[in-house]
CSV table of N, CA and C in Angstrom, one decimal:
chain,number,residue,atom,x,y,z
Y,1454,UNK,N,57.7,118.6,137.5
Y,1454,UNK,CA,57.7,119.9,136.8
Y,1454,UNK,C,58.4,120.9,137.7
Y,1455,UNK,N,59.3,121.7,137.2
Y,1455,UNK,CA,60.0,122.7,138.0
Y,1455,UNK,C,59.1,123.9,138.2
Y,1456,UNK,N,59.3,124.5,139.3
Y,1456,UNK,CA,58.6,125.8,139.6
Y,1456,UNK,C,59.3,126.9,138.9
Y,1457,UNK,N,58.6,128.1,138.9
Y,1457,UNK,CA,59.2,129.3,138.3
Y,1457,UNK,C,60.5,129.6,139.0
Y,1458,UNK,N,60.6,129.5,140.3
Y,1458,UNK,CA,61.8,129.8,141.0
Y,1458,UNK,C,62.9,128.9,140.7
Y,1459,UNK,N,62.6,127.6,140.5
Y,1459,UNK,CA,63.6,126.6,140.2
Y,1459,UNK,C,64.1,126.9,138.7
Y,1460,UNK,N,63.2,127.2,137.8
Y,1460,UNK,CA,63.7,127.5,136.5
Y,1460,UNK,C,64.6,128.7,136.4
Y,1461,UNK,N,64.2,129.7,137.2
Y,1461,UNK,CA,65.1,130.9,137.3
Y,1461,UNK,C,66.4,130.6,137.9
Y,1462,UNK,N,66.5,129.8,138.9
Y,1462,UNK,CA,67.7,129.4,139.6
Y,1462,UNK,C,68.6,128.5,138.6
Y,1463,UNK,N,67.9,127.7,137.8
Y,1463,UNK,CA,68.6,126.9,136.8
Y,1463,UNK,C,69.2,127.7,135.7
Y,1464,UNK,N,68.5,128.8,135.3
Y,1464,UNK,CA,69.0,129.7,134.3
Y,1464,UNK,C,70.2,130.4,134.8
Y,1465,UNK,N,70.2,130.9,136.1
Y,1465,UNK,CA,71.3,131.6,136.6
Y,1465,UNK,C,72.5,130.7,136.8
Y,1466,UNK,N,72.3,129.5,137.2
Y,1466,UNK,CA,73.4,128.5,137.3
Y,1466,UNK,C,74.0,128.2,135.9
Y,1467,UNK,N,73.2,128.0,134.9
Y,1467,UNK,CA,73.6,127.8,133.6
Y,1467,UNK,C,74.5,128.9,133.0
Y,1468,UNK,N,74.0,130.2,133.4
Y,1468,UNK,CA,74.8,131.3,132.9
Y,1468,UNK,C,76.1,131.4,133.5
Y,1469,UNK,N,76.3,130.9,134.7
Y,1469,UNK,CA,77.6,131.0,135.3
Y,1469,UNK,C,78.5,129.8,134.9
Y,1470,UNK,N,77.9,128.8,134.3
Y,1470,UNK,CA,78.7,127.6,133.9
Y,1470,UNK,C,79.4,127.9,132.6
Y,1471,UNK,N,80.7,127.7,132.6
Y,1471,UNK,CA,81.5,127.9,131.4
Y,1471,UNK,C,82.1,126.6,130.9
Y,1472,UNK,N,81.9,125.6,131.6
Y,1472,UNK,CA,82.5,124.3,131.2
Y,1472,UNK,C,83.9,124.2,131.7
Y,1473,UNK,N,84.6,123.1,131.3
Y,1473,UNK,CA,86.0,122.9,131.7
Y,1473,UNK,C,86.9,124.1,131.2
Y,1474,UNK,N,87.8,124.5,132.1
Y,1474,UNK,CA,88.7,125.6,131.7
Y,1474,UNK,C,90.1,125.2,131.4
Y,1475,UNK,N,90.5,124.0,132.0
Y,1475,UNK,CA,91.9,123.6,131.7
Y,1475,UNK,C,91.9,122.7,130.5
Y,1476,UNK,N,93.1,122.6,129.8
Y,1476,UNK,CA,93.3,121.8,128.7
Y,1476,UNK,C,92.9,120.4,128.9
Y,1477,UNK,N,93.3,119.8,130.1
Y,1477,UNK,CA,93.0,118.5,130.5
Y,1477,UNK,C,91.5,118.3,130.6
Y,1478,UNK,N,90.8,119.2,131.2
Y,1478,UNK,CA,89.4,119.1,131.4
Y,1478,UNK,C,88.7,119.2,130.0
Y,1479,UNK,N,89.1,120.0,129.1
Y,1479,UNK,CA,88.5,120.1,127.9
Y,1479,UNK,C,88.7,118.8,127.0
Y,1480,UNK,N,90.0,118.2,127.1
Y,1480,UNK,CA,90.2,117.0,126.5
Y,1480,UNK,C,89.4,115.9,127.0
Y,1481,UNK,N,89.1,115.9,128.3
Y,1481,UNK,CA,88.3,114.8,128.9
Y,1481,UNK,C,86.9,114.9,128.5
Y,1482,UNK,N,86.3,116.1,128.3
Y,1482,UNK,CA,84.9,116.2,128.0
Y,1482,UNK,C,84.5,116.5,126.6
Y,1483,UNK,N,85.5,116.6,125.7
Y,1483,UNK,CA,85.1,117.0,124.3
Y,1483,UNK,C,84.3,116.0,123.6
Y,1484,UNK,N,84.3,114.8,124.0
Y,1484,UNK,CA,83.5,113.7,123.3
Y,1484,UNK,C,82.2,113.3,124.1
Y,1485,UNK,N,81.8,114.1,125.1
Y,1485,UNK,CA,80.7,113.8,125.9
Y,1485,UNK,C,79.4,113.6,125.1
Y,1486,UNK,N,79.2,114.4,124.1
Y,1486,UNK,CA,78.0,114.3,123.3
Y,1486,UNK,C,78.1,113.3,122.2
Y,1487,UNK,N,79.2,112.6,122.0
Y,1487,UNK,CA,79.4,111.7,120.9
Y,1487,UNK,C,78.6,110.4,121.2
Y,1488,UNK,N,77.7,109.9,120.4
Y,1488,UNK,CA,76.9,108.7,120.6
Y,1488,UNK,C,77.5,107.6,119.7
Y,1489,UNK,N,77.7,107.9,118.4
Y,1489,UNK,CA,78.2,106.9,117.5
Y,1489,UNK,C,79.2,107.4,116.5
Y,1490,UNK,N,79.3,108.7,116.3
Y,1490,UNK,CA,80.3,109.3,115.4
Y,1490,UNK,C,79.9,109.2,114.0
Y,1491,UNK,N,78.7,108.7,113.6
Y,1491,UNK,CA,78.4,108.5,112.2
Y,1491,UNK,C,78.2,109.8,111.4
Y,1492,UNK,N,78.1,110.9,112.1
Y,1492,UNK,CA,77.9,112.2,111.4
Y,1492,UNK,C,79.1,113.2,111.8
Y,1493,UNK,N,80.1,112.6,112.3
Y,1493,UNK,CA,81.3,113.4,112.7
Y,1493,UNK,C,82.0,114.1,111.5
Y,1494,UNK,N,82.5,115.2,111.7
Y,1494,UNK,CA,83.3,115.9,110.7
Y,1494,UNK,C,84.7,115.2,110.6
Y,1495,UNK,N,85.1,114.7,111.7
Y,1495,UNK,CA,86.4,113.9,111.7
Y,1495,UNK,C,86.2,112.6,111.1
Y,1496,UNK,N,87.1,112.2,110.3
Y,1496,UNK,CA,87.0,110.9,109.6
Y,1496,UNK,C,87.4,109.8,110.6
Y,1497,UNK,N,88.5,110.0,111.3
Y,1497,UNK,CA,89.0,109.0,112.3
Y,1497,UNK,C,88.7,109.5,113.7
Y,1498,UNK,N,87.9,108.7,114.4
Y,1498,UNK,CA,87.4,109.1,115.8
Y,1498,UNK,C,88.5,108.7,116.8
Y,1499,UNK,N,88.3,109.2,118.0
Y,1499,UNK,CA,89.2,108.9,119.1
Y,1499,UNK,C,89.3,107.5,119.4
Y,1500,UNK,N,88.3,106.7,119.1
Y,1500,UNK,CA,88.3,105.2,119.5
Y,1500,UNK,C,88.9,104.4,118.3
Y,1501,UNK,N,89.2,105.0,117.2
Y,1501,UNK,CA,89.7,104.3,116.0
Y,1501,UNK,C,91.2,104.5,115.8
Y,1502,UNK,N,91.8,103.7,115.0
Y,1502,UNK,CA,93.3,103.7,114.9
Y,1502,UNK,C,93.6,104.5,113.6
Y,1503,UNK,N,94.2,105.6,113.7
Y,1503,UNK,CA,94.6,106.5,112.6
Y,1503,UNK,C,95.5,105.8,111.6
Y,1504,UNK,N,96.4,104.9,112.1
Y,1504,UNK,CA,97.3,104.1,111.2
Y,1504,UNK,C,96.5,103.2,110.3
Y,1505,UNK,N,95.4,102.6,110.8
Y,1505,UNK,CA,94.6,101.7,110.0
Y,1505,UNK,C,93.9,102.5,108.9
Y,1506,UNK,N,93.5,103.7,109.2
Y,1506,UNK,CA,92.9,104.6,108.1
Y,1506,UNK,C,93.9,105.0,107.1
Y,1507,UNK,N,95.1,105.3,107.5
Y,1507,UNK,CA,96.2,105.7,106.6
Y,1507,UNK,C,96.6,104.5,105.7
Y,1508,UNK,N,96.6,103.3,106.3
Y,1508,UNK,CA,96.9,102.1,105.5
Y,1508,UNK,C,95.8,101.9,104.5
Y,1509,UNK,N,94.5,102.1,104.8
Y,1509,UNK,CA,93.4,102.0,103.9
Y,1509,UNK,C,93.6,103.0,102.7
Y,1510,UNK,N,94.0,104.3,103.1
Y,1510,UNK,CA,94.2,105.3,102.0
Y,1510,UNK,C,95.3,104.9,101.1
Y,1511,UNK,N,96.4,104.3,101.7
Y,1511,UNK,CA,97.5,103.9,100.8
Y,1511,UNK,C,97.0,102.7,99.9
Y,1512,UNK,N,96.2,101.8,100.4
Y,1512,UNK,CA,95.7,100.7,99.6
Y,1512,UNK,C,94.9,101.2,98.4
Y,1513,UNK,N,94.0,102.2,98.7
Y,1513,UNK,CA,93.2,102.8,97.6
Y,1513,UNK,C,94.0,103.5,96.6
Y,1514,UNK,N,95.1,104.2,97.1
Y,1514,UNK,CA,96.0,104.9,96.1
Y,1514,UNK,C,96.7,104.0,95.2
Y,1515,UNK,N,97.2,102.9,95.9
Y,1515,UNK,CA,97.9,101.9,95.1
Y,1515,UNK,C,97.0,101.2,94.0
Y,1516,UNK,N,95.8,101.0,94.4
Y,1516,UNK,CA,94.8,100.3,93.5
Y,1516,UNK,C,94.4,101.2,92.3
Y,1517,UNK,N,94.1,102.5,92.7
Y,1517,UNK,CA,93.6,103.4,91.6
Y,1517,UNK,C,94.6,104.3,91.0
Y,1518,UNK,N,95.9,104.4,91.5
Y,1518,UNK,CA,96.9,105.2,91.0
Y,1518,UNK,C,96.5,106.6,90.5
Y,1519,UNK,N,96.0,107.4,91.4
Y,1519,UNK,CA,95.5,108.7,90.9
Y,1519,UNK,C,96.6,109.6,90.3
Y,1520,UNK,N,96.3,110.4,89.3
Y,1520,UNK,CA,97.1,111.4,88.7
Y,1520,UNK,C,96.4,112.7,88.8
Y,1521,UNK,N,97.1,113.6,89.5
Y,1521,UNK,CA,96.6,115.0,89.6
Y,1521,UNK,C,95.7,115.1,90.9
Y,1522,UNK,N,95.4,116.3,91.2
Y,1522,UNK,CA,94.7,116.7,92.4
Y,1522,UNK,C,93.2,116.2,92.4
Y,1523,UNK,N,92.5,116.2,91.3
Y,1523,UNK,CA,91.2,115.8,91.2
Y,1523,UNK,C,91.1,114.3,91.5
Y,1524,UNK,N,91.9,113.5,90.9
Y,1524,UNK,CA,91.9,112.0,91.1
Y,1524,UNK,C,92.3,111.7,92.6
Y,1525,UNK,N,93.3,112.4,93.1
Y,1525,UNK,CA,93.7,112.2,94.5
Y,1525,UNK,C,92.5,112.5,95.5
Y,1526,UNK,N,91.8,113.6,95.2
Y,1526,UNK,CA,90.7,114.0,96.0
Y,1526,UNK,C,89.6,112.9,96.0
Y,1527,UNK,N,89.3,112.4,94.8
Y,1527,UNK,CA,88.3,111.3,94.7
Y,1527,UNK,C,88.7,110.0,95.4
Y,1528,UNK,N,90.0,109.7,95.3
Y,1528,UNK,CA,90.4,108.5,96.0
Y,1528,UNK,C,90.3,108.7,97.5
Y,1529,UNK,N,90.7,109.9,98.0
Y,1529,UNK,CA,90.5,110.2,99.4
Y,1529,UNK,C,89.0,110.1,99.8
Y,1530,UNK,N,88.1,110.6,99.0
Y,1530,UNK,CA,86.7,110.5,99.2
Y,1530,UNK,C,86.2,109.0,99.3
Y,1531,UNK,N,86.8,108.2,98.4
Y,1531,UNK,CA,86.4,106.8,98.4
Y,1531,UNK,C,86.9,106.2,99.8
Y,1532,UNK,N,88.1,106.5,100.2
Y,1532,UNK,CA,88.6,106.0,101.5
Y,1532,UNK,C,87.7,106.5,102.7
Y,1533,UNK,N,87.4,107.7,102.7
Y,1533,UNK,CA,86.5,108.3,103.8
Y,1533,UNK,C,85.1,107.6,103.8
Y,1534,UNK,N,84.5,107.4,102.7
Y,1534,UNK,CA,83.2,106.8,102.6
Y,1534,UNK,C,83.3,105.3,103.1
Y,1535,UNK,N,84.4,104.7,102.6
Y,1535,UNK,CA,84.5,103.2,103.0
Y,1535,UNK,C,84.7,103.2,104.5
Y,1536,UNK,N,85.5,104.1,105.1
Y,1536,UNK,CA,85.8,104.1,106.5
Y,1536,UNK,C,84.5,104.3,107.3
Y,1537,UNK,N,83.7,105.3,106.9
Y,1537,UNK,CA,82.5,105.6,107.6
Y,1537,UNK,C,81.5,104.4,107.4
Y,1538,UNK,N,81.4,103.8,106.3
Y,1538,UNK,CA,80.6,102.6,106.1
Y,1538,UNK,C,80.9,101.5,107.0
Y,1539,UNK,N,82.2,101.2,107.2
Y,1539,UNK,CA,82.6,100.2,108.1
Y,1539,UNK,C,82.2,100.5,109.6
Y,1540,UNK,N,82.4,101.8,109.9
Y,1540,UNK,CA,82.0,102.2,111.3
Y,1540,UNK,C,80.4,102.0,111.5
Y,1541,UNK,N,79.6,102.4,110.5
Y,1541,UNK,CA,78.2,102.2,110.6
Y,1541,UNK,C,77.9,100.7,110.7
Y,1542,UNK,N,78.5,99.9,109.9
Y,1542,UNK,CA,78.3,98.4,110.0
Y,1542,UNK,C,78.6,97.9,111.4
Y,1543,UNK,N,79.7,98.4,112.0
Y,1543,UNK,CA,80.1,98.0,113.4
Y,1543,UNK,C,79.0,98.4,114.3
Y,1544,UNK,N,78.5,99.6,114.2
Y,1544,UNK,CA,77.4,100.0,115.1
Y,1544,UNK,C,76.1,99.2,114.9
Y,1545,UNK,N,75.8,98.8,113.6
Y,1545,UNK,CA,74.7,98.0,113.4
Y,1545,UNK,C,74.8,96.6,114.1
Y,1546,UNK,N,76.0,96.0,114.0
Y,1546,UNK,CA,76.2,94.8,114.7
Y,1546,UNK,C,76.1,94.9,116.1
Y,1547,UNK,N,76.7,95.9,116.7
Y,1547,UNK,CA,76.6,96.2,118.2
Y,1547,UNK,C,75.2,96.4,118.6
Y,1548,UNK,N,74.4,97.1,117.8
Y,1548,UNK,CA,73.0,97.4,118.2
Y,1548,UNK,C,72.3,96.1,118.2
Y,1549,UNK,N,72.5,95.3,117.1
Y,1549,UNK,CA,71.8,94.0,117.1
Y,1549,UNK,C,72.2,93.0,118.2
Y,1550,UNK,N,73.4,93.0,118.5
Y,1550,UNK,CA,73.9,92.1,119.5
Y,1550,UNK,C,73.5,92.5,120.9
Y,1551,UNK,N,73.2,93.8,121.2
Y,1551,UNK,CA,72.9,94.3,122.5
Y,1551,UNK,C,71.4,94.4,122.7
Y,1552,UNK,N,70.6,93.8,121.9
Y,1552,UNK,CA,69.2,93.9,122.1
Y,1552,UNK,C,68.6,92.5,122.1
Y,1553,UNK,N,67.5,92.4,122.9
Y,1553,UNK,CA,66.8,91.1,123.0
Y,1553,UNK,C,65.6,91.1,122.1
Y,1554,UNK,N,64.9,92.2,122.1
Y,1554,UNK,CA,63.7,92.3,121.3
Y,1554,UNK,C,63.9,93.4,120.3
Y,1555,UNK,N,63.6,93.1,119.1
Y,1555,UNK,CA,63.6,94.1,118.0
Y,1555,UNK,C,62.1,94.5,117.8
Y,1556,UNK,N,61.9,95.7,118.3
Y,1556,UNK,CA,60.5,96.2,118.1
Y,1556,UNK,C,60.6,97.6,117.4
Y,1557,UNK,N,59.5,98.2,117.3
Y,1557,UNK,CA,59.5,99.5,116.6
Y,1557,UNK,C,60.3,100.6,117.3
Y,1558,UNK,N,60.3,100.6,118.6
Y,1558,UNK,CA,61.0,101.6,119.4
Y,1558,UNK,C,62.6,101.4,119.1
Y,1559,UNK,N,63.0,100.1,119.1
Y,1559,UNK,CA,64.4,99.9,118.9
Y,1559,UNK,C,64.8,100.2,117.4
Y,1560,UNK,N,63.9,99.9,116.5
Y,1560,UNK,CA,64.2,100.2,115.1
Y,1560,UNK,C,64.2,101.7,114.9
Y,1561,UNK,N,63.2,102.4,115.3
Y,1561,UNK,CA,63.2,103.8,115.1
Y,1561,UNK,C,64.3,104.6,115.8
Y,1562,UNK,N,64.6,104.1,117.1
Y,1562,UNK,CA,65.6,104.8,117.9
Y,1562,UNK,C,67.0,104.5,117.6
Y,1563,UNK,N,67.3,103.3,117.1
Y,1563,UNK,CA,68.7,102.9,116.9
Y,1563,UNK,C,69.0,102.4,115.5
Y,1564,UNK,N,68.2,101.5,115.0
Y,1564,UNK,CA,68.6,100.8,113.8
Y,1564,UNK,C,68.3,101.7,112.6
Y,1565,UNK,N,67.2,102.4,112.5
Y,1565,UNK,CA,66.9,103.2,111.3
Y,1565,UNK,C,68.0,104.3,111.1
Y,1566,UNK,N,68.4,105.0,112.1
Y,1566,UNK,CA,69.5,106.0,111.8
Y,1566,UNK,C,70.8,105.4,111.3
Y,1567,UNK,N,71.1,104.3,111.9
Y,1567,UNK,CA,72.3,103.6,111.5
Y,1567,UNK,C,72.2,103.1,110.0
Y,1568,UNK,N,71.1,102.6,109.6
Y,1568,UNK,CA,70.9,102.2,108.3
Y,1568,UNK,C,70.9,103.3,107.3
Y,1569,UNK,N,70.4,104.5,107.8
Y,1569,UNK,CA,70.4,105.7,107.0
Y,1569,UNK,C,71.9,106.2,106.7
Y,1570,UNK,N,72.7,106.1,107.8
Y,1570,UNK,CA,74.1,106.5,107.6
Y,1570,UNK,C,74.9,105.5,106.7
Y,1571,UNK,N,74.5,104.2,106.9
Y,1571,UNK,CA,75.1,103.2,106.0
Y,1571,UNK,C,74.8,103.5,104.6
Y,1572,UNK,N,73.6,103.8,104.2
Y,1572,UNK,CA,73.1,104.1,102.9
Y,1572,UNK,C,73.8,105.3,102.3
Y,1573,UNK,N,73.9,106.4,103.2
Y,1573,UNK,CA,74.6,107.6,102.7
Y,1573,UNK,C,76.1,107.3,102.4
Y,1574,UNK,N,76.8,106.5,103.2
Y,1574,UNK,CA,78.2,106.2,103.0
Y,1574,UNK,C,78.3,105.3,101.8
Y,1575,UNK,N,77.4,104.4,101.6
Y,1575,UNK,CA,77.5,103.5,100.4
Y,1575,UNK,C,77.3,104.3,99.1
Y,1576,UNK,N,76.3,105.2,99.1
Y,1576,UNK,CA,76.1,106.1,98.0
Y,1576,UNK,C,77.3,107.0,97.7
Y,1577,UNK,N,77.8,107.6,98.7
Y,1577,UNK,CA,79.0,108.4,98.5
Y,1577,UNK,C,80.2,107.6,98.0
Y,1578,UNK,N,80.4,106.4,98.4
Y,1578,UNK,CA,81.4,105.5,97.9
Y,1578,UNK,C,81.2,105.3,96.5
Y,1579,UNK,N,80.0,104.8,96.1
Y,1579,UNK,CA,79.8,104.5,94.7
Y,1579,UNK,C,79.9,105.7,93.8
Y,1580,UNK,N,79.4,106.9,94.3
Y,1580,UNK,CA,79.4,108.1,93.5
Y,1580,UNK,C,80.9,108.5,93.2
Y,1581,UNK,N,81.7,108.5,94.3
Y,1581,UNK,CA,83.1,108.8,94.2
Y,1581,UNK,C,83.9,107.9,93.2
Y,1582,UNK,N,83.6,106.6,93.4
Y,1582,UNK,CA,84.2,105.5,92.6
Y,1582,UNK,C,83.9,105.8,91.1
Y,1583,UNK,N,82.6,106.0,90.8
Y,1583,UNK,CA,82.1,106.2,89.5
Y,1583,UNK,C,82.7,107.5,88.9
Y,1584,UNK,N,82.8,108.5,89.7
Y,1584,UNK,CA,83.4,109.8,89.2
Y,1584,UNK,C,84.9,109.6,88.9
Y,1585,UNK,N,85.6,108.9,89.8
Y,1585,UNK,CA,87.0,108.6,89.6
Y,1585,UNK,C,87.2,107.9,88.3
Y,1586,UNK,N,86.4,106.9,88.1
Y,1586,UNK,CA,86.6,106.1,86.8
Y,1586,UNK,C,86.3,107.0,85.6
Y,1587,UNK,N,85.3,107.8,85.7
Y,1587,UNK,CA,85.0,108.7,84.6
Y,1587,UNK,C,86.2,109.7,84.3
Y,1588,UNK,N,86.7,110.3,85.4
Y,1588,UNK,CA,87.9,111.2,85.2
Y,1588,UNK,C,89.1,110.5,84.7
Y,1589,UNK,N,89.4,109.3,85.2
Y,1589,UNK,CA,90.5,108.6,84.7
Y,1589,UNK,C,90.3,108.2,83.2
Y,1590,UNK,N,89.2,107.7,82.9
Y,1590,UNK,CA,88.9,107.4,81.5
Y,1590,UNK,C,89.0,108.5,80.6
Y,1591,UNK,N,88.5,109.7,81.0
Y,1591,UNK,CA,88.7,110.9,80.2
Y,1591,UNK,C,90.2,111.3,80.0
Y,1592,UNK,N,90.9,111.2,81.1
Y,1592,UNK,CA,92.3,111.5,81.0
Y,1592,UNK,C,93.0,110.6,80.1
Y,1593,UNK,N,92.8,109.3,80.1
Y,1593,UNK,CA,93.4,108.3,79.3
Y,1593,UNK,C,93.0,108.6,77.8
Y,1594,UNK,N,91.8,108.9,77.6
Y,1594,UNK,CA,91.3,109.2,76.2
Y,1594,UNK,C,92.0,110.4,75.7
Y,1595,UNK,N,92.2,111.4,76.5
Y,1595,UNK,CA,92.9,112.7,76.0
Y,1595,UNK,C,94.3,112.4,75.8
Y,1596,UNK,N,94.9,111.5,76.6
Y,1596,UNK,CA,96.3,111.2,76.4
Y,1596,UNK,C,96.5,110.5,75.1
Y,1597,UNK,N,95.6,109.6,74.7
Y,1597,UNK,CA,95.7,108.9,73.5
Y,1597,UNK,C,95.4,109.7,72.3
Y,1598,UNK,N,94.5,110.7,72.4
Y,1598,UNK,CA,94.1,111.5,71.3
Y,1598,UNK,C,95.0,112.6,71.0
Y,1599,UNK,N,95.9,112.9,72.0
Y,1599,UNK,CA,96.8,114.1,71.8
Y,1599,UNK,C,97.8,113.7,70.7
Y,1600,UNK,N,98.0,114.6,69.8
Y,1600,UNK,CA,98.9,114.3,68.7
Y,1600,UNK,C,100.3,114.2,69.2
Y,1601,UNK,N,101.1,113.3,68.7
Y,1601,UNK,CA,102.5,113.2,69.2
Y,1601,UNK,C,103.2,114.5,69.0
Y,1602,UNK,N,104.0,114.9,69.9
Y,1602,UNK,CA,104.8,116.1,69.9
Y,1602,UNK,C,105.9,115.9,68.8
Y,1603,UNK,N,106.1,116.8,67.9
Y,1603,UNK,CA,107.1,116.7,66.9
Y,1603,UNK,C,108.5,116.7,67.6
Y,1604,UNK,N,109.4,115.8,67.1
Y,1604,UNK,CA,110.7,115.8,67.7
Y,1604,UNK,C,111.5,117.0,67.1
Y,1605,UNK,N,112.2,117.7,67.9
Y,1605,UNK,CA,113.0,118.8,67.4
Y,1605,UNK,C,114.1,118.2,66.5
Y,1606,UNK,N,114.2,118.8,65.3
Y,1606,UNK,CA,115.1,118.3,64.3
Y,1606,UNK,C,116.1,119.5,64.0
Y,1607,UNK,N,117.3,119.2,63.5
Y,1607,UNK,CA,118.2,120.2,63.1
Y,1607,UNK,C,117.8,120.7,61.7
Y,1608,UNK,N,117.9,122.0,61.6
Y,1608,UNK,CA,117.5,122.6,60.2
Y,1608,UNK,C,118.4,122.0,59.2
Y,1609,UNK,N,117.8,121.9,58.0
Y,1609,UNK,CA,118.6,121.3,56.9
Y,1609,UNK,C,119.7,122.4,56.5
Y,1610,UNK,N,120.9,121.8,56.2
Y,1610,UNK,CA,121.9,122.7,55.7
Y,1610,UNK,C,121.8,122.9,54.2
Y,1611,UNK,N,121.6,124.1,53.8
Y,1611,UNK,CA,121.5,124.4,52.4
Y,1611,UNK,C,122.7,125.2,52.0
Y,1612,UNK,N,123.2,124.9,50.8
Y,1612,UNK,CA,124.3,125.6,50.3
Y,1612,UNK,C,123.8,126.8,49.5
Y,1613,UNK,N,124.5,127.8,49.6
Y,1613,UNK,CA,124.2,129.0,48.9
Y,1613,UNK,C,124.5,128.8,47.4
Y,1614,UNK,N,123.8,129.5,46.5
Y,1614,UNK,CA,124.1,129.4,45.1
Y,1614,UNK,C,125.5,129.9,44.8
Y,1615,UNK,N,126.2,129.2,44.0
Y,1615,UNK,CA,127.5,129.6,43.6
Y,1615,UNK,C,128.6,129.2,44.6
Y,1616,UNK,N,128.3,128.5,45.6
Y,1616,UNK,CA,129.3,128.0,46.5
Y,1616,UNK,C,129.7,126.6,46.2
Y,1617,UNK,N,130.9,126.2,46.4
Y,1617,UNK,CA,131.4,125.0,46.1
Y,1617,UNK,C,131.4,124.0,47.2
């Protein structure tokens, strides 16, 4: 346990600490707190290949053929959830491979959070997929129900009375 003088000295040192100041130093330390990236705002992490993610997005777009911004957004959501689900599965595999004993401490500390993130990603994927199908079915139904647009025709030529 630290004495009052040590705590005071620690607070003073912490107040003077501003972290890395150079761009190189900031780049080097920006992922120090990252443990698994399962709650990251970024979809593609520094350890993942952005081209693989973009290929996945292209595959989902080719499969679902979105029309309009809503459908495109839902297809992007499907790709993001799938990407995050695969990341969680990878962490689950690594956690299981790197342990000898599966006990309550291991489960609560490592496995339970990973399983929670997997469940969240799966639900998001299913929700986005269901919503996309609903939006696409509504669009198709509206396209079929829309009355055909009348073709522009030339007005009939009518002769005036008394003309030959």
